[in-house]
Amino acid sequence: MDKALIFDIQGFSVHDGPGSRTLIFFAGCPLRCAWCSNPEGLELKQKVMFVGKKCKRSKYGCTRCVEVCPHRAAYVNDAEEGAPVAFDREACDACTTFECVHACYAEALKLSGTWMTRDEVQDVVLRDRKYWSDGGGVTFSGGEALMQHEFVREIAQWCKAAKINTAIETTAYAEQQVFLDVMQHIDFAFVDIKHMDSARHREKTGVGNELILDNITALVRSGWPGRLIIRMPAIRGYNDTDENIRAMADFMNERGLYEANILPFHRLGDSKYTQLGKQYAYADETPTPEDKLEHMQDLFLEQRIACYVAEGVMY
């Protein structure tokens, strides 16, 4: 793969692997988690995002996006005087030329991601490498990085040749050989398990968990020498039950995995749904209370599994 669709690159990240890291977000994900905080990374496709508060139509009468759109997806909402420009999202999402983005001087319109070459990604990594402390490296995230596995594998191979530590945050939802091939070049991994019951997993993610659990098992049996931490988002009333935590702990103990990371729910991605013209299913959801998180942590500890809450992972 000559290019990859990347929706963000964050330098100097300290919560996604050991040391200061360059965190690369790859677009495309086979799951559809109802609480996802990165909706712009779900599809392997560029989409237009509209930041309404930046729109200059109400202040200056600007309609440049309306004038250049070949699909008539952008239009003036006459029902609301002075309102920002409105969009027909179905027509907008079918666009591949993005005239409106290029015409918007106020930057109220932006693309959800950028196609980048290997050289471009490597240049970013080499730029950041100058400022890493000991133990820094690159972390592949998403979306799901394995959706663009050929590109990820090539960058990971380059990193290893350059003595750069590699990490991945993954759902492990990929063909097993694809997963194992990429993991050969990874030093550190966070692997998500959303729920231990496959039917409940499918209910909120759109897919069952069998492939994920099988891939984790295959990775352990392969003798992979890296460090693996099982991650779970804490979603109230869904996967925060004692039964689910104990089932996850049993699965881990049976495979010699002794580190878990609970990620408290947050609504930081709420505005991105608005920018994409989508409804956020968890807009009114509240975070898991601290005492509940501590109880979940205690359940793991009772099973002799080190459990880190939020960003408290020990590197």
CSV table of C-alpha atoms in Angstrom, one decimal:
chain,number,residue,atom,x,y,z
A,1,MET,CA,0.0,0.0,0.0
A,2,ASP,CA,1.6,3.3,-1.1
A,3,LYS,CA,-0.6,5.6,1.0
A,4,ALA,CA,-2.6,5.4,4.2
A,5,LEU,CA,-5.5,7.4,5.4
A,6,ILE,CA,-4.6,9.0,8.7
A,7,PHE,CA,-6.9,11.2,10.6
A,8,ASP,CA,-4.5,12.5,13.2
A,9,ILE,CA,-0.9,12.3,14.4
A,10,GLN,CA,-0.1,13.4,17.9
A,11,GLY,CA,3.4,14.1,19.1
A,12,PHE,CA,4.7,13.7,22.6
A,13,SER,CA,2.0,11.4,23.8
A,14,VAL,CA,2.8,9.9,27.2
A,15,HIS,CA,-0.2,7.6,27.8
A,16,ASP,CA,0.0,5.2,24.8
A,17,GLY,CA,3.1,3.3,25.5
A,18,PRO,CA,6.5,3.7,27.2
A,19,GLY,CA,8.1,7.2,27.0
A,20,SER,CA,7.2,10.1,24.8
A,21,ARG,CA,5.6,8.8,21.7
A,22,THR,CA,4.3,9.7,18.2
A,23,LEU,CA,0.7,8.5,18.1
A,24,ILE,CA,-0.6,7.7,14.6
A,25,PHE,CA,-4.4,7.4,14.1
A,26,PHE,CA,-5.3,5.2,11.1
A,27,ALA,CA,-8.8,5.5,9.6
A,28,GLY,CA,-11.1,2.6,9.2
A,29,CYS,CA,-12.6,0.3,11.8
A,30,PRO,CA,-14.5,-3.0,11.6
A,31,LEU,CA,-16.3,-2.3,14.8
A,32,ARG,CA,-19.1,0.3,15.5
A,33,CYS,CA,-18.8,0.8,19.2
A,34,ALA,CA,-21.8,3.0,20.2
A,35,TRP,CA,-19.6,5.1,22.5
A,36,CYS,CA,-16.7,5.6,20.0
A,37,SER,CA,-14.9,8.9,20.6
A,38,ASN,CA,-13.3,9.0,17.1
A,39,PRO,CA,-16.2,8.8,14.7
A,40,GLU,CA,-14.1,10.5,12.0
A,41,GLY,CA,-11.9,7.4,12.0
A,42,LEU,CA,-14.6,4.8,11.5
A,43,GLU,CA,-14.6,4.7,7.7
A,44,LEU,CA,-11.7,4.3,5.3
A,45,LYS,CA,-12.8,7.4,3.5
A,46,GLN,CA,-12.3,11.1,3.7
A,47,LYS,CA,-15.4,13.0,4.8
A,48,VAL,CA,-16.2,16.7,5.2
A,49,MET,CA,-16.5,17.9,8.8
A,50,PHE,CA,-18.4,21.1,9.5
A,51,VAL,CA,-17.4,23.3,12.5
A,52,GLY,CA,-20.5,25.5,12.6
A,53,LYS,CA,-19.2,28.0,15.1
A,54,LYS,CA,-16.5,29.0,12.6
A,55,CYS,CA,-19.0,29.6,9.7
A,56,LYS,CA,-19.0,33.2,8.6
A,57,ARG,CA,-22.4,33.2,6.9
A,58,SER,CA,-24.2,34.9,9.8
A,59,LYS,CA,-21.6,37.6,10.3
A,60,TYR,CA,-20.5,38.3,6.7
A,61,GLY,CA,-23.0,36.5,4.5
A,62,CYS,CA,-20.4,34.1,3.2
A,63,THR,CA,-21.8,31.3,1.0
A,64,ARG,CA,-18.6,30.3,-0.9
A,65,CYS,CA,-19.2,26.6,-0.1
A,66,VAL,CA,-22.7,26.7,-1.5
A,67,GLU,CA,-21.4,28.4,-4.7
A,68,VAL,CA,-18.7,25.8,-5.4
A,69,CYS,CA,-20.4,22.6,-4.3
A,70,PRO,CA,-21.0,20.5,-7.5
A,71,HIS,CA,-23.5,18.2,-5.6
A,72,ARG,CA,-25.7,20.9,-4.1
A,73,ALA,CA,-25.0,19.4,-0.8
A,74,ALA,CA,-24.3,22.8,0.9
A,75,TYR,CA,-27.2,25.1,1.0
A,76,VAL,CA,-28.6,28.2,2.8
A,77,ASN,CA,-31.1,27.4,5.5
A,78,ASP,CA,-33.7,30.1,4.8
A,79,ALA,CA,-35.8,28.9,7.7
A,80,GLU,CA,-33.3,30.3,10.2
A,81,GLU,CA,-32.2,33.9,9.6
A,82,GLY,CA,-28.4,34.2,10.0
A,83,ALA,CA,-27.9,30.5,10.6
A,84,PRO,CA,-24.8,28.8,9.4
A,85,VAL,CA,-24.8,27.0,6.1
A,86,ALA,CA,-26.5,23.6,6.2
A,87,PHE,CA,-25.6,20.3,4.5
A,88,ASP,CA,-27.3,17.3,2.8
A,89,ARG,CA,-25.0,14.8,4.5
A,90,GLU,CA,-25.9,11.9,2.1
A,91,ALA,CA,-24.8,14.0,-0.9
A,92,CYS,CA,-21.9,15.4,1.0
A,93,ASP,CA,-20.6,12.0,2.1
A,94,ALA,CA,-20.6,10.9,-1.5
A,95,CYS,CA,-18.2,13.6,-2.6
A,96,THR,CA,-14.6,12.9,-3.5
A,97,THR,CA,-13.4,16.4,-4.7
A,98,PHE,CA,-14.1,18.6,-1.6
A,99,GLU,CA,-14.4,21.9,-3.4
A,100,CYS,CA,-16.1,23.4,-0.3
A,101,VAL,CA,-13.1,22.6,1.9
A,102,HIS,CA,-10.7,24.4,-0.4
A,103,ALA,CA,-13.1,27.4,-0.7
A,104,CYS,CA,-13.7,28.0,3.0
A,105,TYR,CA,-11.3,30.6,4.2
A,106,ALA,CA,-12.7,30.5,7.7
A,107,GLU,CA,-11.7,26.8,8.1
A,108,ALA,CA,-15.2,25.9,9.1
A,109,LEU,CA,-14.9,22.9,6.7
A,110,LYS,CA,-12.2,20.3,7.1
A,111,LEU,CA,-11.4,16.8,5.9
A,112,SER,CA,-11.7,13.9,8.4
A,113,GLY,CA,-8.3,12.6,7.3
A,114,THR,CA,-5.3,12.9,5.0
A,115,TRP,CA,-3.7,10.4,2.7
A,116,MET,CA,0.0,10.1,3.5
A,117,THR,CA,2.9,8.2,2.0
A,118,ARG,CA,5.4,6.2,3.9
A,119,ASP,CA,8.0,8.9,3.4
A,120,GLU,CA,5.7,11.5,4.9
A,121,VAL,CA,4.9,9.4,7.9
A,122,GLN,CA,8.6,8.6,8.4
A,123,ASP,CA,9.5,12.3,8.2
A,124,VAL,CA,7.1,13.0,11.0
A,125,VAL,CA,8.5,10.2,13.2
A,126,LEU,CA,12.1,11.3,12.6
A,127,ARG,CA,11.2,14.9,13.4
A,128,ASP,CA,9.6,13.8,16.7
A,129,ARG,CA,12.4,11.4,17.5
A,130,LYS,CA,14.8,14.3,18.2
A,131,TYR,CA,12.7,15.2,21.2
A,132,TRP,CA,11.9,11.8,22.7
A,133,SER,CA,13.3,10.9,26.1
A,134,ASP,CA,14.7,7.4,26.6
A,135,GLY,CA,12.1,4.8,25.9
A,136,GLY,CA,10.0,6.7,23.4
A,137,GLY,CA,8.7,5.4,20.1
A,138,VAL,CA,5.7,5.1,17.8
A,139,THR,CA,2.2,3.9,18.6
A,140,PHE,CA,-0.3,2.8,15.9
A,141,SER,CA,-3.9,3.6,16.8
A,142,GLY,CA,-7.2,4.3,15.1
A,143,GLY,CA,-9.9,3.6,14.1
A,144,GLU,CA,-8.2,0.2,13.7
A,145,ALA,CA,-4.7,0.3,12.4
A,146,LEU,CA,-5.0,-3.3,11.1
A,147,MET,CA,-7.5,-2.1,8.5
A,148,GLN,CA,-4.5,-0.7,6.7
A,149,HIS,CA,-2.2,-3.5,7.8
A,150,GLU,CA,0.2,-3.5,4.9
A,151,PHE,CA,1.2,0.1,5.5
A,152,VAL,CA,1.4,-0.4,9.2
A,153,ARG,CA,3.6,-3.5,8.8
A,154,GLU,CA,5.9,-1.6,6.5
A,155,ILE,CA,6.2,1.4,8.9
A,156,ALA,CA,6.7,-1.0,11.9
A,157,GLN,CA,9.5,-2.8,10.0
A,158,TRP,CA,11.2,0.5,9.3
A,159,CYS,CA,10.9,1.5,12.9
A,160,LYS,CA,12.5,-1.8,14.1
A,161,ALA,CA,15.3,-1.4,11.7
A,162,ALA,CA,15.8,2.2,13.0
A,163,LYS,CA,15.8,0.9,16.6
A,164,ILE,CA,12.5,2.7,17.3
A,165,ASN,CA,10.1,1.1,19.9
A,166,THR,CA,6.7,0.1,18.4
A,167,ALA,CA,3.3,-0.1,20.1
A,168,ILE,CA,-0.2,-0.7,18.9
A,169,GLU,CA,-3.7,0.0,20.2
A,170,THR,CA,-6.0,-2.5,18.5
A,171,THR,CA,-9.3,-4.4,18.6
A,172,ALA,CA,-7.5,-7.5,17.2
A,173,TYR,CA,-10.4,-7.8,14.8
A,174,ALA,CA,-8.6,-9.0,11.7
A,175,GLU,CA,-7.7,-12.1,9.9
A,176,GLN,CA,-5.4,-14.1,12.2
A,177,GLN,CA,-2.5,-14.2,9.9
A,178,VAL,CA,-2.7,-10.5,9.2
A,179,PHE,CA,-2.8,-9.9,13.0
A,180,LEU,CA,0.2,-12.1,13.7
A,181,ASP,CA,2.2,-10.7,10.8
A,182,VAL,CA,1.9,-7.2,12.1
A,183,MET,CA,2.5,-8.2,15.7
A,184,GLN,CA,5.9,-9.6,14.7
A,185,HIS,CA,7.1,-6.0,14.5
A,186,ILE,CA,5.4,-4.7,17.6
A,187,ASP,CA,7.0,-4.4,21.0
A,188,PHE,CA,4.0,-3.4,23.1
A,189,ALA,CA,0.2,-3.8,22.7
A,190,PHE,CA,-3.0,-2.7,24.1
A,191,VAL,CA,-5.8,-5.0,22.9
A,192,ASP,CA,-9.4,-4.2,23.6
A,193,ILE,CA,-12.1,-6.6,24.8
A,194,LYS,CA,-15.4,-4.8,25.1
A,195,HIS,CA,-17.4,-7.6,26.6
A,196,MET,CA,-16.7,-11.3,27.2
A,197,ASP,CA,-20.2,-12.4,26.1
A,198,SER,CA,-20.2,-12.5,22.3
A,199,ALA,CA,-23.9,-11.6,22.0
A,200,ARG,CA,-23.5,-8.6,24.3
A,201,HIS,CA,-20.3,-7.7,22.4
A,202,ARG,CA,-22.2,-7.7,19.1
A,203,GLU,CA,-25.0,-5.6,20.6
A,204,LYS,CA,-22.9,-2.5,21.1
A,205,THR,CA,-20.1,-3.0,18.5
A,206,GLY,CA,-21.7,-4.8,15.6
A,207,VAL,CA,-19.5,-7.8,15.8
A,208,GLY,CA,-19.0,-10.8,18.0
A,209,ASN,CA,-15.9,-11.3,20.1
A,210,GLU,CA,-14.8,-14.8,18.9
A,211,LEU,CA,-12.2,-13.6,16.4
A,212,ILE,CA,-10.7,-11.2,19.0
A,213,LEU,CA,-10.4,-13.8,21.7
A,214,ASP,CA,-9.0,-16.3,19.2
A,215,ASN,CA,-6.4,-13.8,18.0
A,216,ILE,CA,-5.3,-13.0,21.5
A,217,THR,CA,-4.9,-16.7,22.2
A,218,ALA,CA,-3.0,-17.3,19.0
A,219,LEU,CA,-0.6,-14.4,19.8
A,220,VAL,CA,0.1,-15.9,23.2
A,221,ARG,CA,0.7,-19.3,21.8
A,222,SER,CA,3.0,-17.9,19.1
A,223,GLY,CA,5.6,-17.0,21.7
A,224,TRP,CA,5.4,-13.3,20.9
A,225,PRO,CA,8.0,-11.7,23.1
A,226,GLY,CA,6.2,-8.3,23.6
A,227,ARG,CA,4.2,-6.9,26.4
A,228,LEU,CA,0.4,-7.2,26.2
A,229,ILE,CA,-2.2,-5.3,28.2
A,230,ILE,CA,-5.9,-6.1,27.9
A,231,ARG,CA,-8.0,-2.9,27.7
A,232,MET,CA,-11.7,-2.5,28.5
A,233,PRO,CA,-13.8,0.7,28.3
A,234,ALA,CA,-16.0,1.0,31.3
A,235,ILE,CA,-19.5,1.5,30.1
A,236,ARG,CA,-22.2,1.7,32.8
A,237,GLY,CA,-24.8,-1.0,32.7
A,238,TYR,CA,-23.0,-2.8,29.9
A,239,ASN,CA,-19.7,-4.4,30.7
A,240,ASP,CA,-19.1,-3.2,34.3
A,241,THR,CA,-20.7,-6.2,36.0
A,242,ASP,CA,-18.8,-8.5,38.4
A,243,GLU,CA,-19.7,-11.4,36.1
A,244,ASN,CA,-18.1,-9.8,33.0
A,245,ILE,CA,-14.9,-8.7,34.9
A,246,ARG,CA,-14.5,-12.2,36.4
A,247,ALA,CA,-14.9,-13.8,33.0
A,248,MET,CA,-12.3,-11.5,31.6
A,249,ALA,CA,-9.9,-12.3,34.4
A,250,ASP,CA,-10.4,-16.0,33.9
A,251,PHE,CA,-9.7,-15.7,30.2
A,252,MET,CA,-6.5,-13.8,31.0
A,253,ASN,CA,-5.3,-16.1,33.7
A,254,GLU,CA,-5.8,-19.1,31.4
A,255,ARG,CA,-3.4,-17.5,28.9
A,256,GLY,CA,-0.8,-16.1,31.2
A,257,LEU,CA,-1.9,-12.5,30.8
A,258,TYR,CA,-1.6,-10.5,34.0
A,259,GLU,CA,-2.2,-6.8,33.1
A,260,ALA,CA,-5.5,-5.0,32.5
A,261,ASN,CA,-6.4,-1.4,31.8
A,262,ILE,CA,-9.8,0.1,32.5
A,263,LEU,CA,-10.7,3.2,30.5
A,264,PRO,CA,-13.4,5.3,32.0
A,265,PHE,CA,-16.1,6.5,29.6
A,266,HIS,CA,-15.9,10.1,28.4
A,267,ARG,CA,-17.8,12.3,25.9
A,268,LEU,CA,-14.8,14.0,24.3
A,269,GLY,CA,-15.9,12.9,20.9
A,270,ASP,CA,-19.4,14.5,21.1
A,271,SER,CA,-18.6,17.5,19.0
A,272,LYS,CA,-17.1,15.3,16.2
A,273,TYR,CA,-20.5,13.6,15.7
A,274,THR,CA,-22.1,17.1,15.3
A,275,GLN,CA,-19.4,18.0,12.8
A,276,LEU,CA,-20.1,14.9,10.8
A,277,GLY,CA,-23.9,15.4,10.9
A,278,LYS,CA,-24.4,12.4,13.1
A,279,GLN,CA,-26.2,11.6,16.3
A,280,TYR,CA,-24.1,10.4,19.3
A,281,ALA,CA,-25.9,7.5,21.0
A,282,TYR,CA,-24.1,8.2,24.2
A,283,ALA,CA,-24.5,12.0,24.4
A,284,ASP,CA,-26.4,11.8,27.7
A,285,GLU,CA,-24.3,9.0,29.2
A,286,THR,CA,-22.4,9.7,32.4
A,287,PRO,CA,-19.0,8.3,33.4
A,288,THR,CA,-18.6,5.3,35.7
A,289,PRO,CA,-18.4,6.5,39.3
A,290,GLU,CA,-15.0,6.4,41.0
A,291,ASP,CA,-16.1,3.8,43.5
A,292,LYS,CA,-17.3,1.5,40.8
A,293,LEU,CA,-14.0,1.8,38.9
A,294,GLU,CA,-12.2,0.9,42.2
A,295,HIS,CA,-14.5,-2.1,42.6
A,296,MET,CA,-13.8,-3.3,39.1
A,297,GLN,CA,-10.1,-2.8,39.7
A,298,ASP,CA,-10.3,-4.8,43.0
A,299,LEU,CA,-12.0,-7.7,41.1
A,300,PHE,CA,-9.0,-8.0,38.8
A,301,LEU,CA,-6.6,-7.7,41.7
A,302,GLU,CA,-8.4,-10.5,43.5
A,303,GLN,CA,-7.5,-12.7,40.4
A,304,ARG,CA,-3.8,-11.6,40.6
A,305,ILE,CA,-4.1,-9.4,37.6
A,306,ALA,CA,-2.5,-5.9,37.8
A,307,CYS,CA,-5.2,-3.4,36.9
A,308,TYR,CA,-4.5,0.1,35.9
A,309,VAL,CA,-7.3,2.7,35.7
A,310,ALA,CA,-7.4,5.4,33.0
A,311,GLU,CA,-3.9,6.7,32.4
A,312,GLY,CA,-2.3,5.0,35.4
A,313,VAL,CA,-0.5,2.3,33.4
A,314,MET,CA,3.0,1.5,34.7
A,315,TYR,CA,5.5,1.6,31.9
